[in-house]
XYZ file of C-alpha atoms in Angstrom:
365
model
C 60.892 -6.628 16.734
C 57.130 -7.153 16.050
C 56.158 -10.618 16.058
C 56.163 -12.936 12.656
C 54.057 -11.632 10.072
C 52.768 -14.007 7.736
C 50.044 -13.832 4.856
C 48.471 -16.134 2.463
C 49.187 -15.874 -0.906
C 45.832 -17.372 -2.689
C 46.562 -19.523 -6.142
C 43.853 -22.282 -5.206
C 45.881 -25.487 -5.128
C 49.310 -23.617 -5.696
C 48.290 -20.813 -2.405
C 51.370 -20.789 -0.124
C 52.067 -18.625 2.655
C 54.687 -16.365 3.334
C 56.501 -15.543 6.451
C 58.268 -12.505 7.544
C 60.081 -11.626 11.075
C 63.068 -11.925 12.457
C 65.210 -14.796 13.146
C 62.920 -17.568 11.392
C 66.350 -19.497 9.952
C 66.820 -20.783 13.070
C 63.085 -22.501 12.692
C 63.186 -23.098 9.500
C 63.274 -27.066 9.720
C 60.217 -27.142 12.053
C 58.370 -24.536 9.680
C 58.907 -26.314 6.529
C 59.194 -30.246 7.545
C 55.328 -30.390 7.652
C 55.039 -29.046 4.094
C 57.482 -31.459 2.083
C 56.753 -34.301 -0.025
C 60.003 -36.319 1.596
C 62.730 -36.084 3.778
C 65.578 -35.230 1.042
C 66.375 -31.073 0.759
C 68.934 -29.860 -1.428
C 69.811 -26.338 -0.088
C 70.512 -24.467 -3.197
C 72.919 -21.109 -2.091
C 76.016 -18.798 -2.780
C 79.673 -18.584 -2.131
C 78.813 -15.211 -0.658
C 75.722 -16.569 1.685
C 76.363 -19.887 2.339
C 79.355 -19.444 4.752
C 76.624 -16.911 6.733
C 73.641 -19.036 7.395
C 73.864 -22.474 5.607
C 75.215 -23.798 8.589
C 71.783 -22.473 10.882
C 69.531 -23.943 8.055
C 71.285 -27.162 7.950
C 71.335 -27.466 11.637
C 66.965 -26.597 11.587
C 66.658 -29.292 8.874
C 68.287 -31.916 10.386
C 66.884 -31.594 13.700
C 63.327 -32.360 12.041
C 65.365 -35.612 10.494
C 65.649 -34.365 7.349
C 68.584 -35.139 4.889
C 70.207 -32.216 3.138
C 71.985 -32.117 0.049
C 74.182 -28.400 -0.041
C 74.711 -26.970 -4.018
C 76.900 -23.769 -3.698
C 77.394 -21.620 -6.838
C 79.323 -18.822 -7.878
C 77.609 -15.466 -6.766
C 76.713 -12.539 -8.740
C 74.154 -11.874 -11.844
C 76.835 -12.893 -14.336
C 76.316 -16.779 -12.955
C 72.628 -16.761 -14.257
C 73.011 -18.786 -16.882
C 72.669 -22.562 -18.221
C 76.153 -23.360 -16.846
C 74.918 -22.454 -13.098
C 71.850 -23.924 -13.905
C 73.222 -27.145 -14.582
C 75.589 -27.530 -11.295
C 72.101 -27.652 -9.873
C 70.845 -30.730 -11.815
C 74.548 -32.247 -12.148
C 74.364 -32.590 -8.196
C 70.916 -33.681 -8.194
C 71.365 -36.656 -10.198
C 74.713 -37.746 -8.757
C 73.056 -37.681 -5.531
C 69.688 -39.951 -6.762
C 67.319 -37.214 -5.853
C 63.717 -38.219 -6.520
C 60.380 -36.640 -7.202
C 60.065 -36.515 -3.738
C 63.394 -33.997 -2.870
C 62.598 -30.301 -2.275
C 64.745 -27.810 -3.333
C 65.218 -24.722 -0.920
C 66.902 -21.283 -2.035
C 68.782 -19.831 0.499
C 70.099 -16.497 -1.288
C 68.825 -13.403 -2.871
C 67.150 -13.185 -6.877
C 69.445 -14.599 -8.916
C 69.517 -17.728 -6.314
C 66.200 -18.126 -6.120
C 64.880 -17.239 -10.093
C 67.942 -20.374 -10.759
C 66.147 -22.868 -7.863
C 63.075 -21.863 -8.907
C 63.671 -22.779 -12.175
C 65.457 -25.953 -11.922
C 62.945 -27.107 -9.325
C 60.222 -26.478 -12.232
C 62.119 -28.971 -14.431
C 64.044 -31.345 -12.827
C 61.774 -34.957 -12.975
C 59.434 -32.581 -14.868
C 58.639 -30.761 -11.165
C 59.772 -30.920 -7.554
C 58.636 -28.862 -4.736
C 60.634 -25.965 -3.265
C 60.551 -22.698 -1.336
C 62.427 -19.870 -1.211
C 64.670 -18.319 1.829
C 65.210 -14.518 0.324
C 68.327 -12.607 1.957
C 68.619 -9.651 0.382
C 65.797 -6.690 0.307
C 65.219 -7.032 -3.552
C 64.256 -10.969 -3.152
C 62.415 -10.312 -0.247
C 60.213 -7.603 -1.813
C 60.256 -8.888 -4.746
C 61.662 -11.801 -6.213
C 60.534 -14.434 -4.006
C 57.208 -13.824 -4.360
C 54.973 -14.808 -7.255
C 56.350 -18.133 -8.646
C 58.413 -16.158 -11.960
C 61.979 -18.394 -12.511
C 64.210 -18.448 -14.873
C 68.469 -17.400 -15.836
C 69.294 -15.087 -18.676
C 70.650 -15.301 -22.247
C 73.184 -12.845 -23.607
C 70.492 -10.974 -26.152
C 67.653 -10.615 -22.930
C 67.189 -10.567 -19.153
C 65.278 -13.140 -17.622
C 64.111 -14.871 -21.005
C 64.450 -18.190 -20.186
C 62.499 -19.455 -17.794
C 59.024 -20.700 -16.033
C 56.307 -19.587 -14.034
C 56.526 -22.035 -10.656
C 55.046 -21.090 -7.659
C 57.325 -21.885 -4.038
C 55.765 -24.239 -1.342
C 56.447 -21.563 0.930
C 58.215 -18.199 1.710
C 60.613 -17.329 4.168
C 61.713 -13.932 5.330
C 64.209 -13.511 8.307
C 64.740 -9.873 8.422
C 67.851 -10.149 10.432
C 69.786 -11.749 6.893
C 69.419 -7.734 5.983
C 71.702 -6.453 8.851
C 74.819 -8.361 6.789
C 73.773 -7.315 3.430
C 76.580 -4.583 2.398
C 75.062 -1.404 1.791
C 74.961 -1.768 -2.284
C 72.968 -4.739 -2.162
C 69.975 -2.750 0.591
C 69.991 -0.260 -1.775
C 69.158 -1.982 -4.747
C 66.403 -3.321 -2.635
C 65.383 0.140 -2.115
C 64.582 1.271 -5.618
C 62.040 -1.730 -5.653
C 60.805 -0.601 -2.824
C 60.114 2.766 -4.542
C 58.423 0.962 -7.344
C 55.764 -0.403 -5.210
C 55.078 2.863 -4.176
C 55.237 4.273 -7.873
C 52.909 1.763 -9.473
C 50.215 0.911 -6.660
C 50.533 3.066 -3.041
C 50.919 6.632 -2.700
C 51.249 6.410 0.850
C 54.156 4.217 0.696
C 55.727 6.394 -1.533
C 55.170 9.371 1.024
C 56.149 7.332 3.700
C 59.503 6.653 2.450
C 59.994 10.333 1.903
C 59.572 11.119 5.410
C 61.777 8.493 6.713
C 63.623 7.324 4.333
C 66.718 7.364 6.433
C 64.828 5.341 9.169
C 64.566 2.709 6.267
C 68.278 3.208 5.416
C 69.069 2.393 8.998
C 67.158 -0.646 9.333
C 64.225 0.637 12.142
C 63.301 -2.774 12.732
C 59.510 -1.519 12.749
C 59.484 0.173 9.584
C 61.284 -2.127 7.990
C 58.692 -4.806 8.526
C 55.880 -2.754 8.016
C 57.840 -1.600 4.154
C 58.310 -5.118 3.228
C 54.627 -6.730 4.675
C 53.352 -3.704 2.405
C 55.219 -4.786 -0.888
C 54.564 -8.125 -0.445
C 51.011 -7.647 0.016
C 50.522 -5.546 -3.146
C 52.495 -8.070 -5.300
C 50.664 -10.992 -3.895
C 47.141 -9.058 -4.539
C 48.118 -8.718 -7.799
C 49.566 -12.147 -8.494
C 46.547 -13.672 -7.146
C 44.839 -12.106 -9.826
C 47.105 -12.264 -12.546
C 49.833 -15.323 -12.012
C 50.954 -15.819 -15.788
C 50.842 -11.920 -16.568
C 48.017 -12.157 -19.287
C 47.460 -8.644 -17.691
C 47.560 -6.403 -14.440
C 50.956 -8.159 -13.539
C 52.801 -6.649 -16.118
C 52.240 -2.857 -13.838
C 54.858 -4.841 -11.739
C 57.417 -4.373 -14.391
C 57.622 -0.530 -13.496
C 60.823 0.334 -14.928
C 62.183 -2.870 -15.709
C 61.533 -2.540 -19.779
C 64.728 -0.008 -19.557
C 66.620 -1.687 -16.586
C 66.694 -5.296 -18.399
C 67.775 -3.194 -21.458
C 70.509 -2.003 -19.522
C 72.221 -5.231 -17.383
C 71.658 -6.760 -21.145
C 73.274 -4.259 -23.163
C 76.236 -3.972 -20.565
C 77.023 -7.574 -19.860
C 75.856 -8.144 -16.372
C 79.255 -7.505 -15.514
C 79.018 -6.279 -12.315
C 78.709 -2.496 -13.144
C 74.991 -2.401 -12.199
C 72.885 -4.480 -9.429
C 69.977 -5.653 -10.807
C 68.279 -2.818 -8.408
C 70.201 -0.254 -9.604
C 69.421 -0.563 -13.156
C 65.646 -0.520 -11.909
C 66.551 2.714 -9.895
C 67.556 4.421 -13.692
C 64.459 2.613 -15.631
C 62.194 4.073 -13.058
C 63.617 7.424 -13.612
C 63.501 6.602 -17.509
C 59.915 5.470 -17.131
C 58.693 8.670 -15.175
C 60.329 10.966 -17.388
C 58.562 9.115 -20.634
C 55.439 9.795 -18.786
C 56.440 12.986 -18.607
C 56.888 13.606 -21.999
C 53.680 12.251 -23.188
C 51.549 13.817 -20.850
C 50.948 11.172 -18.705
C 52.331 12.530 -15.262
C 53.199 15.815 -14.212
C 56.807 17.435 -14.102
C 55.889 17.292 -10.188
C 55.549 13.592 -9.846
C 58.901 13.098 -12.244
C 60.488 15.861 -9.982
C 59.372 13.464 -6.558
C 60.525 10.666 -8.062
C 64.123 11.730 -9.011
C 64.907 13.406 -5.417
C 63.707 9.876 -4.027
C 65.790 8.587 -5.731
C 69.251 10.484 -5.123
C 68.318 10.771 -1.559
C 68.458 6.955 -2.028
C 72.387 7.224 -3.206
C 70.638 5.199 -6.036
C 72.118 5.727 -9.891
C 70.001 7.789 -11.937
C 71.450 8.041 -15.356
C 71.950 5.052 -18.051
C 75.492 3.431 -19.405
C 75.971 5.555 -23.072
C 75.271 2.681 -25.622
C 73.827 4.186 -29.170
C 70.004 4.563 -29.365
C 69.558 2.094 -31.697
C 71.547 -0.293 -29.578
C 69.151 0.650 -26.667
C 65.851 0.330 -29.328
C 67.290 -3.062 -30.414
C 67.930 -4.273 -26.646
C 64.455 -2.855 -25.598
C 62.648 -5.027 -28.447
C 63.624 -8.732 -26.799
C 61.566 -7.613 -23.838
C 59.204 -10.292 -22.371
C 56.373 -7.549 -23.123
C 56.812 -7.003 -26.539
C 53.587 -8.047 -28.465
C 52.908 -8.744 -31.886
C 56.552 -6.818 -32.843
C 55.484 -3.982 -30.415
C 57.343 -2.602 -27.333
C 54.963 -1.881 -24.131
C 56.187 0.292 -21.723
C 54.896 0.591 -18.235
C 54.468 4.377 -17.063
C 53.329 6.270 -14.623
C 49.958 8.492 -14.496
C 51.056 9.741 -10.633
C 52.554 8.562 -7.469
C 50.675 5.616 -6.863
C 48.960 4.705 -10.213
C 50.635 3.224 -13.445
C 49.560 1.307 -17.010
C 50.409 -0.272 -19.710
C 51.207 1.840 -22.814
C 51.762 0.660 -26.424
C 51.681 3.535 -28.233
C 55.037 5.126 -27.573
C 55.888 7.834 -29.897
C 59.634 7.192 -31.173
C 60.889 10.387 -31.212
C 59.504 10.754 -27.558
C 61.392 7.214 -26.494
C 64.475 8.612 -28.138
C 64.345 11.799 -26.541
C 64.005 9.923 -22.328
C 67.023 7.996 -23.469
C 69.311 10.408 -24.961
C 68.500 12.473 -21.718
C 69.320 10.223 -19.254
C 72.396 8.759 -20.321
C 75.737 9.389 -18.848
């Protein structure tokens, strides 16, 4: 493997860097001892992950001398909630944890969004930083300070902007990610490419199966290149008054979806952004935006991808209502983003209805 490859992101006081290369759990303690306000770190983690690599992390912290505090909770999307949330602060207060206590996620999204978000309110603000160990955190989630669980009516609605103390990526947590998880990772990937980098986009259509297979190479270079193009845009944007929204590629339909069917399981976070991408390109489509061609390139991505393409059948107005508690939605308007071509997206608020009707009806099961 290349060596560690690591890259500012630039917030003024709230920059931070993040890390990526293999095997960096193992140095964890020495990385991130130099960076915390106290010796106290409550390691914030899965039923699913913990068993895999809280033991390395604990052993890293402890050999700097610092004093860790393990809070396990339930895995999966469906545990995103205030009840999860508050394990976090239960076990914070009955262990006395002061302003000075960092909390670290060790997990993928929904791990770090919740210890994100409890570090952003707990004592009003404590520091933290984020181990991602799934593709879709790592790409992703991890990067950019957004936190926050979800309410039954909306995705993600509850929550704060936060930014981590630092970012961790040890590429070898991806070799024990089961294949569902890498390739809901994947169809962010694809976004990146979508939204902001036609080369990506090409690149993971000539070797996409290198990327399936982990090529340790690749894989870095893939996931330095969509970290870099969210942190460019972050830097600019942090609060999404603006550009940052282009991230949400997709996502308008894909929260629409994990809301509408329960985040029960049936869909990965990714792979509901795998069928809003596809619902977002074919939109374009129909308003003239992008070319059948680029809709074409996108879907055969895609399904070579093994990623879902079509939407749970719910009734359009159920869709139209779910779609209206997006975090985009301004002034009683829904903004979509959509695609212009591979590699180049916007924001769009005037969405003719019978046009939004027509993507959905299509692409439902």
């Amino acid at each position: 493997m290349k060596t560690s490859r690591s890259f500012r992101l630039d917030l003024g006081p709230r920059s931070y860097d993040i890390d990526i290369g293999g095997g960096l759990l193992e140095g964890v303690g020495q990385r991130l001892q130099p960076l915390l306000p106290g010796a106290q770190v409550a390691i914030v983690s899965n039923t699913t992950v913990a068993p895999l690599y809280l033991p390395t992390v604990t052993a890293s912290l402890e050999a700097q001398g610092l004093v860790t505090l393990p809070i396990i909770l339930a895995d999966g999307e469906l545990y995103k909630n205030w009840i999860s949330l508050n394990k976090i602060f239960d076990a914070l207060i009955a262990a006395r944890c002061e302003r000075s206590t960092t909390l670290l996620a060790l997990g993928g999204g929904v791990v770090g969004d919740m210890t994100g978000f409890a570090a952003a309110a707990y004592l009003r603000g404590i520091a933290f930083a984020q181990l991602p160990t799934t593709l879709l955190s790592q790409v992703d989630a991890s990067v950019g300070g957004k936190t926050g669980i979800n309410h039954p009516l909306g995705k993600n609605l509850i929550g704060a902007f936060y930014q981590p103390k630092w970012v961790g990526m040890d590429l070898n947590t991806l070799k024990t990610l089961p294949k569902r998880e890498f390739l809901a990772g994947v169809a962010e990937v694809i976004k990146y490419g979508m939204l902001g980098d036609a080369v990506l986009f090409q690149l993971l259509e000539q070797r996409l199966e290198d990327f399936l297979a982990l090529d340790t190479d690749l894989t870095s270079d893939i996931i330095y290149t969509c970290c870099a193009i969210k942190a460019a845009v972050v830097a600019q944007d942090e609060r999404e008054a603006g550009k940052r929204a282009l991230l949400n590629l997709g996502h308008t339909f894909a929260h629409a979806i994990e809301s509408l069917a329960g985040y029960d399981g049936r869909f990965l976070h990714g792979e509901a952004v795998a069928i809003g991408l596809l619902m977002a390109a074919d939109l374009s489509w129909r308003m003239d935006l992008c070319s059948k061609e680029s809709l074409q390139r996108v879907r055969q991505l895609l399904l070579r991808a093994a990623l879902p393409i079509q939407a749970p059948r719910f009734s359009i107005q159920e869709y139209l209502e779910a779609l209206s508690h997006d975090k985009k939605v301004q002034e009683g308007q829904i903004r979509f983003v959509l695609l212009r071509d591979i590699g180049h997206a916007s924001v769009e608020k005037e969405i003719p209805k019978r046009l939004l009707e027509q993507t959905l009806e299509e692409n439902m099961v």
